[in-house]
mmCIF file of C-alpha atoms in Angstrom:
data_model
loop_
_atom_site.group_PDB
_atom_site.id
_atom_site.type_symbol
_atom_site.label_atom_id
_atom_site.label_comp_id
_atom_site.label_asym_id
_atom_site.label_seq_id
_atom_site.Cartn_x
_atom_site.Cartn_y
_atom_site.Cartn_z
ATOM 1 C CA MET A 1 142.373 158.310 102.564
ATOM 2 C CA THR A 2 141.879 158.322 98.831
ATOM 3 C CA THR A 3 138.187 158.417 98.018
ATOM 4 C CA THR A 4 138.550 155.924 95.153
ATOM 5 C CA ARG A 5 139.764 152.370 94.694
ATOM 6 C CA THR A 6 140.625 150.324 91.628
ATOM 7 C CA LEU A 7 138.293 147.433 90.894
ATOM 8 C CA GLY A 8 140.793 144.608 90.902
ATOM 9 C CA ARG A 9 142.958 144.130 87.822
ATOM 10 C CA SER A 10 140.409 145.769 85.493
ATOM 11 C CA GLY A 11 141.776 149.263 86.039
ATOM 12 C CA ILE A 12 138.192 150.463 86.529
ATOM 13 C CA GLU A 13 138.106 153.197 89.174
ATOM 14 C CA VAL A 14 135.227 153.252 91.666
ATOM 15 C CA SER A 15 134.392 155.228 94.771
ATOM 16 C CA ALA A 16 135.838 153.521 97.855
ATOM 17 C CA LEU A 17 132.246 153.027 98.990
ATOM 18 C CA GLY A 18 129.645 151.363 96.816
ATOM 19 C CA PHE A 19 125.923 151.092 97.425
ATOM 20 C CA GLY A 20 124.125 147.745 97.473
ATOM 21 C CA CYS A 21 120.655 147.795 95.937
ATOM 22 C CA TRP A 22 119.096 144.631 97.368
ATOM 23 C CA ALA A 23 116.831 146.490 99.788
ATOM 24 C CA ILE A 24 115.361 148.869 97.201
ATOM 25 C CA GLY A 25 114.062 145.886 95.230
ATOM 26 C CA GLY A 26 111.257 145.534 97.741
ATOM 27 C CA GLU A 27 109.305 142.434 98.602
ATOM 28 C CA HIS A 28 110.025 139.073 96.976
ATOM 29 C CA ARG A 29 110.091 135.506 98.232
ATOM 30 C CA THR A 30 111.093 131.932 97.508
ATOM 31 C CA ALA A 31 108.687 129.380 96.056
ATOM 32 C CA ASP A 32 107.881 128.125 99.569
ATOM 33 C CA GLY A 33 107.047 131.607 100.843
ATOM 34 C CA GLN A 34 110.306 132.520 102.582
ATOM 35 C CA PRO A 35 110.822 136.300 102.338
ATOM 36 C CA VAL A 36 114.087 137.256 100.646
ATOM 37 C CA GLY A 37 113.565 141.002 100.425
ATOM 38 C CA TRP A 38 113.685 143.702 103.059
ATOM 39 C CA GLY A 39 109.996 144.547 103.062
ATOM 40 C CA LYS A 40 108.079 147.433 101.583
ATOM 41 C CA VAL A 41 109.875 150.259 99.815
ATOM 42 C CA ASP A 42 109.025 153.729 98.579
ATOM 43 C CA ASP A 43 110.311 153.830 95.004
ATOM 44 C CA ASP A 44 110.427 157.623 94.869
ATOM 45 C CA GLU A 45 112.519 157.693 98.048
ATOM 46 C CA SER A 46 114.809 155.022 96.563
ATOM 47 C CA VAL A 47 115.357 157.198 93.493
ATOM 48 C CA ARG A 48 116.091 160.226 95.663
ATOM 49 C CA ALA A 49 118.543 158.180 97.751
ATOM 50 C CA VAL A 50 120.468 156.949 94.702
ATOM 51 C CA ARG A 51 120.723 160.468 93.322
ATOM 52 C CA ARG A 52 121.811 161.828 96.702
ATOM 53 C CA ALA A 53 124.541 159.185 96.848
ATOM 54 C CA LEU A 54 125.717 160.267 93.399
ATOM 55 C CA ASP A 55 125.886 163.871 94.554
ATOM 56 C CA LEU A 56 127.985 162.776 97.550
ATOM 57 C CA GLY A 57 130.556 161.031 95.364
ATOM 58 C CA VAL A 58 129.359 157.416 95.279
ATOM 59 C CA THR A 59 130.025 155.992 91.805
ATOM 60 C CA PHE A 60 129.619 152.220 92.323
ATOM 61 C CA PHE A 61 126.187 150.582 92.522
ATOM 62 C CA ASP A 62 125.646 146.842 92.926
ATOM 63 C CA THR A 63 122.341 145.101 92.244
ATOM 64 C CA ALA A 64 121.053 141.754 90.926
ATOM 65 C CA ASP A 65 118.332 140.735 88.529
ATOM 66 C CA SER A 66 116.615 138.749 91.301
ATOM 67 C CA TYR A 67 116.319 141.644 93.781
ATOM 68 C CA GLY A 68 112.606 142.359 93.771
ATOM 69 C CA THR A 69 112.523 140.037 90.714
ATOM 70 C CA GLY A 70 113.812 142.806 88.469
ATOM 71 C CA HIS A 71 112.474 145.771 90.399
ATOM 72 C CA SER A 72 115.802 146.873 91.871
ATOM 73 C CA GLU A 73 117.365 147.061 88.413
ATOM 74 C CA GLU A 74 114.416 149.046 87.089
ATOM 75 C CA ILE A 75 114.539 151.560 89.960
ATOM 76 C CA LEU A 76 118.316 151.925 89.709
ATOM 77 C CA GLY A 77 118.058 152.499 85.958
ATOM 78 C CA ARG A 78 115.375 155.115 86.521
ATOM 79 C CA ALA A 79 117.423 156.865 89.201
ATOM 80 C CA LEU A 80 120.610 157.009 87.146
ATOM 81 C CA GLY A 81 118.966 158.171 83.936
ATOM 82 C CA LYS A 82 121.341 160.363 81.956
ATOM 83 C CA ARG A 83 124.031 159.949 84.646
ATOM 84 C CA ARG A 84 124.593 156.294 83.723
ATOM 85 C CA ASP A 85 128.083 157.038 82.385
ATOM 86 C CA ASP A 86 129.052 158.643 85.712
ATOM 87 C CA VAL A 87 128.847 155.319 87.538
ATOM 88 C CA VAL A 88 130.211 151.785 87.561
ATOM 89 C CA LEU A 89 127.248 149.432 87.418
ATOM 90 C CA ALA A 90 127.345 145.888 88.803
ATOM 91 C CA THR A 91 124.609 143.290 88.622
ATOM 92 C CA LYS A 92 124.276 139.516 88.993
ATOM 93 C CA TRP A 93 122.580 136.561 87.338
ATOM 94 C CA GLY A 94 121.797 132.906 88.009
ATOM 95 C CA ASN A 95 118.509 133.007 89.908
ATOM 96 C CA VAL A 96 115.309 132.364 87.963
ATOM 97 C CA PHE A 97 112.187 134.244 88.988
ATOM 98 C CA ASP A 98 108.586 135.148 88.159
ATOM 99 C CA PRO A 99 108.161 138.938 88.268
ATOM 100 C CA ASP A 100 104.352 138.668 88.202
ATOM 101 C CA THR A 101 104.290 136.886 91.563
ATOM 102 C CA ARG A 102 107.629 138.283 92.796
ATOM 103 C CA THR A 103 108.817 134.738 93.400
ATOM 104 C CA LEU A 104 112.231 133.110 92.978
ATOM 105 C CA THR A 105 111.663 129.781 91.251
ATOM 106 C CA GLY A 106 115.139 128.246 91.071
ATOM 107 C CA THR A 107 118.551 128.685 89.477
ATOM 108 C CA ASP A 108 119.942 128.224 85.977
ATOM 109 C CA ASP A 109 123.680 127.771 85.484
ATOM 110 C CA THR A 110 123.678 127.358 81.708
ATOM 111 C CA PRO A 111 125.579 129.737 79.418
ATOM 112 C CA GLU A 112 122.400 130.119 77.373
ATOM 113 C CA TYR A 113 120.521 131.457 80.371
ATOM 114 C CA ALA A 114 123.405 133.794 81.210
ATOM 115 C CA ARG A 115 122.925 135.499 77.848
ATOM 116 C CA ARG A 116 119.152 135.772 78.275
ATOM 117 C CA ALA A 117 119.615 137.167 81.789
ATOM 118 C CA LEU A 118 122.187 139.699 80.588
ATOM 119 C CA THR A 119 119.872 140.912 77.809
ATOM 120 C CA ALA A 120 117.047 141.368 80.320
ATOM 121 C CA SER A 121 119.266 143.212 82.820
ATOM 122 C CA LEU A 122 120.496 145.609 80.145
ATOM 123 C CA ARG A 123 116.892 146.417 79.291
ATOM 124 C CA ARG A 124 115.780 146.956 82.899
ATOM 125 C CA LEU A 125 118.826 149.104 83.700
ATOM 126 C CA GLY A 126 118.457 151.134 80.520
ATOM 127 C CA THR A 127 122.065 150.651 79.443
ATOM 128 C CA ASP A 128 124.064 149.004 76.679
ATOM 129 C CA HIS A 129 126.690 147.446 78.943
ATOM 130 C CA ILE A 130 127.312 146.143 82.474
ATOM 131 C CA ASP A 131 130.587 147.167 84.114
ATOM 132 C CA LEU A 132 130.769 144.180 86.494
ATOM 133 C CA TYR A 133 128.680 141.070 85.802
ATOM 134 C CA GLN A 134 128.605 138.550 88.650
ATOM 135 C CA LEU A 135 127.490 134.948 88.988
ATOM 136 C CA HIS A 136 124.905 134.856 91.786
ATOM 137 C CA ILE A 137 124.884 131.090 92.456
ATOM 138 C CA ALA A 138 127.296 130.840 95.378
ATOM 139 C CA ASP A 139 127.644 127.050 95.261
ATOM 140 C CA ALA A 140 127.610 126.508 91.486
ATOM 141 C CA ASP A 141 129.542 123.518 90.197
ATOM 142 C CA PRO A 142 133.131 124.599 89.419
ATOM 143 C CA ASP A 143 133.168 122.787 86.065
ATOM 144 C CA ARG A 144 129.997 124.546 84.971
ATOM 145 C CA ALA A 145 131.419 127.787 86.326
ATOM 146 C CA ALA A 146 134.337 127.420 83.928
ATOM 147 C CA GLU A 147 131.817 127.388 81.057
ATOM 148 C CA LEU A 148 130.151 130.495 82.484
ATOM 149 C CA ARG A 149 133.543 132.178 82.777
ATOM 150 C CA ASP A 150 134.074 131.539 79.078
ATOM 151 C CA ALA A 151 130.610 132.950 78.347
ATOM 152 C CA CYS A 152 131.559 136.088 80.274
ATOM 153 C CA GLU A 153 134.702 136.430 78.185
ATOM 154 C CA GLU A 154 132.481 136.322 75.106
ATOM 155 C CA PHE A 155 130.257 139.046 76.606
ATOM 156 C CA VAL A 156 133.399 141.151 77.076
ATOM 157 C CA ARG A 157 134.422 140.601 73.463
ATOM 158 C CA GLU A 158 130.969 141.733 72.350
ATOM 159 C CA GLY A 159 131.167 144.907 74.446
ATOM 160 C CA LEU A 160 128.193 143.929 76.635
ATOM 161 C CA VAL A 161 130.306 143.510 79.796
ATOM 162 C CA ARG A 162 133.540 145.214 80.892
ATOM 163 C CA ALA A 163 134.540 142.787 83.665
ATOM 164 C CA TYR A 164 133.030 139.968 85.688
ATOM 165 C CA GLY A 165 133.212 138.122 89.003
ATOM 166 C CA TRP A 166 131.503 135.611 91.283
ATOM 167 C CA SER A 167 129.419 136.273 94.378
ATOM 168 C CA THR A 168 130.608 133.431 96.598
ATOM 169 C CA ASP A 169 132.194 132.945 100.004
ATOM 170 C CA ASP A 170 134.250 130.000 98.682
ATOM 171 C CA PRO A 171 137.742 131.138 97.599
ATOM 172 C CA ALA A 172 138.285 127.913 95.619
ATOM 173 C CA ARG A 173 135.245 128.647 93.482
ATOM 174 C CA ALA A 174 136.242 132.288 93.058
ATOM 175 C CA ALA A 175 139.656 131.128 91.845
ATOM 176 C CA VAL A 176 137.989 129.253 88.966
ATOM 177 C CA PHE A 177 136.521 132.495 87.642
ATOM 178 C CA ALA A 178 139.785 134.310 88.308
ATOM 179 C CA GLU A 179 141.459 132.222 85.595
ATOM 180 C CA GLY A 180 139.649 134.416 83.073
ATOM 181 C CA PRO A 181 141.594 137.524 82.027
ATOM 182 C CA HIS A 182 138.617 139.853 82.565
ATOM 183 C CA CYS A 183 137.617 138.479 85.970
ATOM 184 C CA THR A 184 138.265 141.296 88.422
ATOM 185 C CA ALA A 185 136.245 140.749 91.609
ATOM 186 C CA VAL A 186 134.813 138.363 94.143
ATOM 187 C CA GLN A 187 131.822 139.455 96.175
ATOM 188 C CA HIS A 188 131.751 137.924 99.642
ATOM 189 C CA ALA A 189 130.462 138.522 103.155
ATOM 190 C CA LEU A 190 132.772 140.661 105.271
ATOM 191 C CA ASN A 191 132.218 142.864 108.303
ATOM 192 C CA VAL A 192 133.702 143.556 111.728
ATOM 193 C CA LEU A 193 131.981 140.478 113.154
ATOM 194 C CA GLN A 194 132.563 138.196 110.147
ATOM 195 C CA ASP A 195 136.149 138.351 108.972
ATOM 196 C CA ALA A 196 137.059 136.487 105.767
ATOM 197 C CA PRO A 197 140.857 136.076 105.718
ATOM 198 C CA ARG A 198 140.845 133.348 103.032
ATOM 199 C CA SER A 199 138.804 135.417 100.592
ATOM 200 C CA LEU A 200 140.944 138.479 101.250
ATOM 201 C CA ALA A 201 144.117 136.450 100.737
ATOM 202 C CA LEU A 202 142.780 135.240 97.377
ATOM 203 C CA CYS A 203 141.978 138.804 96.332
ATOM 204 C CA GLU A 204 145.463 139.921 97.270
ATOM 205 C CA ARG A 205 147.170 137.018 95.499
ATOM 206 C CA LEU A 206 145.157 137.300 92.270
ATOM 207 C CA GLU A 207 144.697 141.086 92.222
ATOM 208 C CA LEU A 208 140.913 140.946 92.597
ATOM 209 C CA ALA A 209 138.590 143.464 94.180
ATOM 210 C CA SER A 210 136.921 142.337 97.404
ATOM 211 C CA VAL A 211 133.336 143.562 97.069
ATOM 212 C CA ASN A 212 131.874 143.334 100.551
ATOM 213 C CA ARG A 213 128.272 142.341 101.061
ATOM 214 C CA SER A 214 126.747 142.502 104.544
ATOM 215 C CA PRO A 215 129.259 145.210 105.551
ATOM 216 C CA LEU A 216 126.812 146.367 108.240
ATOM 217 C CA ALA A 217 125.781 142.830 109.271
ATOM 218 C CA MET A 218 122.284 143.188 107.841
ATOM 219 C CA GLY A 219 121.654 146.378 109.823
ATOM 220 C CA LEU A 220 123.119 145.321 113.182
ATOM 221 C CA LEU A 221 126.204 147.472 112.635
ATOM 222 C CA ALA A 222 123.955 150.355 111.658
ATOM 223 C CA GLY A 223 122.409 150.306 115.112
ATOM 224 C CA ARG A 224 119.422 147.966 114.726
ATOM 225 C CA ARG A 225 118.689 146.318 118.063
ATOM 226 C CA ASP A 226 115.037 145.933 118.885
ATOM 227 C CA GLY A 227 111.700 146.455 117.248
ATOM 228 C CA ALA A 228 109.467 144.182 115.238
ATOM 229 C CA LEU A 229 110.497 143.234 111.725
ATOM 230 C CA GLU A 230 107.755 143.211 109.113
ATOM 231 C CA ALA A 231 106.685 139.805 107.823
ATOM 232 C CA GLU A 232 108.200 140.356 104.357
ATOM 233 C CA ASP A 233 111.636 141.240 105.784
ATOM 234 C CA ILE A 234 114.117 138.383 105.339
ATOM 235 C CA ARG A 235 115.448 139.075 108.848
ATOM 236 C CA SER A 236 112.075 138.152 110.367
ATOM 237 C CA ARG A 237 112.618 134.522 109.291
ATOM 238 C CA PRO A 238 116.345 134.337 108.619
ATOM 239 C CA PRO A 239 117.582 131.454 106.463
ATOM 240 C CA ALA A 240 120.547 129.405 107.641
ATOM 241 C CA TRP A 241 123.044 131.553 105.707
ATOM 242 C CA LEU A 242 121.960 134.752 107.472
ATOM 243 C CA PRO A 243 123.578 134.991 110.924
ATOM 244 C CA GLY A 244 122.948 137.664 113.538
ATOM 245 C CA TYR A 245 119.185 137.281 113.809
ATOM 246 C CA ALA A 246 117.292 134.761 115.923
ATOM 247 C CA SER A 247 115.744 131.866 114.009
ATOM 248 C CA ASP A 248 112.486 132.240 115.954
ATOM 249 C CA GLY A 249 111.868 135.672 114.454
ATOM 250 C CA SER A 250 112.464 137.561 117.696
ATOM 251 C CA GLY A 251 114.995 139.916 116.086
ATOM 252 C CA ALA A 252 118.677 140.490 116.696
ATOM 253 C CA ASP A 253 120.715 137.701 118.294
ATOM 254 C CA PRO A 254 121.762 138.999 121.766
ATOM 255 C CA ARG A 255 125.204 137.417 121.358
ATOM 256 C CA TRP A 256 125.854 139.538 118.293
ATOM 257 C CA LEU A 257 124.668 142.658 120.093
ATOM 258 C CA ASP A 258 127.112 141.921 122.928
ATOM 259 C CA ARG A 259 129.999 141.719 120.447
ATOM 260 C CA ILE A 260 128.956 145.005 118.849
ATOM 261 C CA ASP A 261 128.833 146.658 122.257
ATOM 262 C CA ALA A 262 132.356 145.379 122.939
ATOM 263 C CA VAL A 263 133.797 147.294 119.961
ATOM 264 C CA ARG A 264 131.379 150.230 119.842
ATOM 265 C CA SER A 265 133.746 152.782 121.366
ATOM 266 C CA VAL A 266 136.472 151.976 118.830
ATOM 267 C CA LEU A 267 134.093 152.088 115.864
ATOM 268 C CA THR A 268 132.557 155.401 116.927
ATOM 269 C CA SER A 269 135.907 157.135 117.391
ATOM 270 C CA GLY A 270 136.647 160.278 115.432
ATOM 271 C CA GLY A 271 133.035 161.398 115.407
ATOM 272 C CA ARG A 272 131.866 158.389 113.403
ATOM 273 C CA THR A 273 128.480 156.779 113.714
ATOM 274 C CA LEU A 274 128.477 153.028 114.366
ATOM 275 C CA ALA A 275 127.801 152.349 110.668
ATOM 276 C CA GLN A 276 130.579 154.689 109.569
ATOM 277 C CA GLY A 277 132.984 152.940 111.931
ATOM 278 C CA ALA A 278 132.039 149.551 110.515
ATOM 279 C CA LEU A 279 132.823 150.818 107.012
ATOM 280 C CA ALA A 280 136.075 152.359 108.259
ATOM 281 C CA TRP A 281 137.095 148.921 109.586
ATOM 282 C CA LEU A 282 136.603 147.423 106.120
ATOM 283 C CA TRP A 283 138.797 150.020 104.427
ATOM 284 C CA ALA A 284 141.510 149.416 107.011
ATOM 285 C CA ARG A 285 141.229 145.639 106.698
ATOM 286 C CA SER A 286 142.502 145.556 103.097
ATOM 287 C CA PRO A 287 143.296 148.027 100.308
ATOM 288 C CA ARG A 288 141.169 145.841 97.990
ATOM 289 C CA THR A 289 137.859 146.155 99.846
ATOM 290 C CA VAL A 290 134.855 147.994 98.410
ATOM 291 C CA PRO A 291 131.950 147.754 100.888
ATOM 292 C CA ILE A 292 128.417 147.952 99.490
ATOM 293 C CA PRO A 293 126.028 148.789 102.357
ATOM 294 C CA GLY A 294 122.329 148.681 101.603
ATOM 295 C CA PHE A 295 119.973 151.630 101.908
ATOM 296 C CA ARG A 296 116.313 152.537 101.590
ATOM 297 C CA THR A 297 116.245 156.223 102.478
ATOM 298 C CA VAL A 298 118.058 159.468 101.743
ATOM 299 C CA ALA A 299 119.113 159.628 105.395
ATOM 300 C CA GLN A 300 120.790 156.210 105.174
ATOM 301 C CA ALA A 301 122.501 157.213 101.940
ATOM 302 C CA GLU A 302 123.857 160.351 103.582
ATOM 303 C CA GLU A 303 125.098 158.524 106.679
ATOM 304 C CA ASN A 304 126.848 155.813 104.663
ATOM 305 C CA ALA A 305 128.425 158.273 102.226
ATOM 306 C CA GLY A 306 129.562 160.368 105.196
ATOM 307 C CA ALA A 307 131.977 157.594 106.117
ATOM 308 C CA ILE A 308 134.193 158.380 103.127
ATOM 309 C CA GLY A 309 135.434 161.686 104.528
ATOM 310 C CA LYS A 310 136.346 160.127 107.885
ATOM 311 C CA GLY A 311 138.655 157.538 106.332
ATOM 312 C CA PRO A 312 139.749 154.113 107.591
ATOM 313 C CA LEU A 313 140.516 153.028 111.131
ATOM 314 C CA THR A 314 144.173 152.792 112.139
ATOM 315 C CA ALA A 315 146.205 149.587 112.333
ATOM 316 C CA ASP A 316 146.228 149.923 116.133
ATOM 317 C CA GLN A 317 142.433 150.150 116.158
ATOM 318 C CA LEU A 318 142.187 146.973 114.056
ATOM 319 C CA THR A 319 144.418 145.188 116.539
ATOM 320 C CA GLU A 320 142.330 146.487 119.440
ATOM 321 C CA ILE A 321 139.128 145.209 117.830
ATOM 322 C CA ASP A 322 140.656 141.772 117.300
ATOM 323 C CA HIS A 323 141.626 141.719 120.966
ATOM 324 C CA LEU A 324 138.150 142.817 122.109
ATOM 325 C CA LEU A 325 136.542 140.115 119.972
ATOM 326 C CA ASP A 326 139.075 137.546 121.202
ATOM 327 C CA ARG A 327 140.370 136.576 117.766
#
């Protein structure tokens, strides 16, 4: 397969695989104490992992200002350094947070806050522009979103942003942003176990990139099965929007593990690891997909990047997986 894809109608070229930088933000939580990070991180290892990904051909990195309440952006900026112009940088805004306590305190959907958030992200990332700026409030009011779309167009005119999108699983909301000429992407959940035909159809119809979060089902498609999750890992107390993990904190949902076992042999064909097969499914699912698996270590970066050389699954394998999952 080609090792690059075009980011929607922007003409911006990215590696077919991006890297999601939520996990390297480290611990942070909601105002009521719910963990929304992935637990402790080693910042030096995060930097090494980003640089290793760069060396292996990954040129698309997706973060958000709220990940680690700014920490993910700071670490990504540090890791990229003088190689900033070698990559396509995506971040998000809309969540309000207190970096001193690492706490998310709410949301702000005003255009005024969007500008303040953009200024702060540029500073933390050590750059003068964002390549893809994304609204991070999945259920924002569509009328207000139209105002934010117009604000993004102004950011483009000022040279602060090249293109923009919305991180939402609602195609109707994404379509509101897509009315803007420089909207080029929708970020939504998509993996072997969670297909999203409506979002993919929207991306196809409006020439948008499908940026895929949870491509490895929060680690389940990377082989996580058992073992205790640390208290500050969001998967230890999963919120309602995070499927695949038991609500009582006992770990992976056995029903999800059964479904993974059902398709394991197809995903691991061609010498792929389970994670590489899950990424290969995404590339085969649509020519518009750009999966952004998370990572915390050099080893994870190497395994994920290793999927690129093995290419997508075949159409027959996609059909077989649908049959095995009874869909």
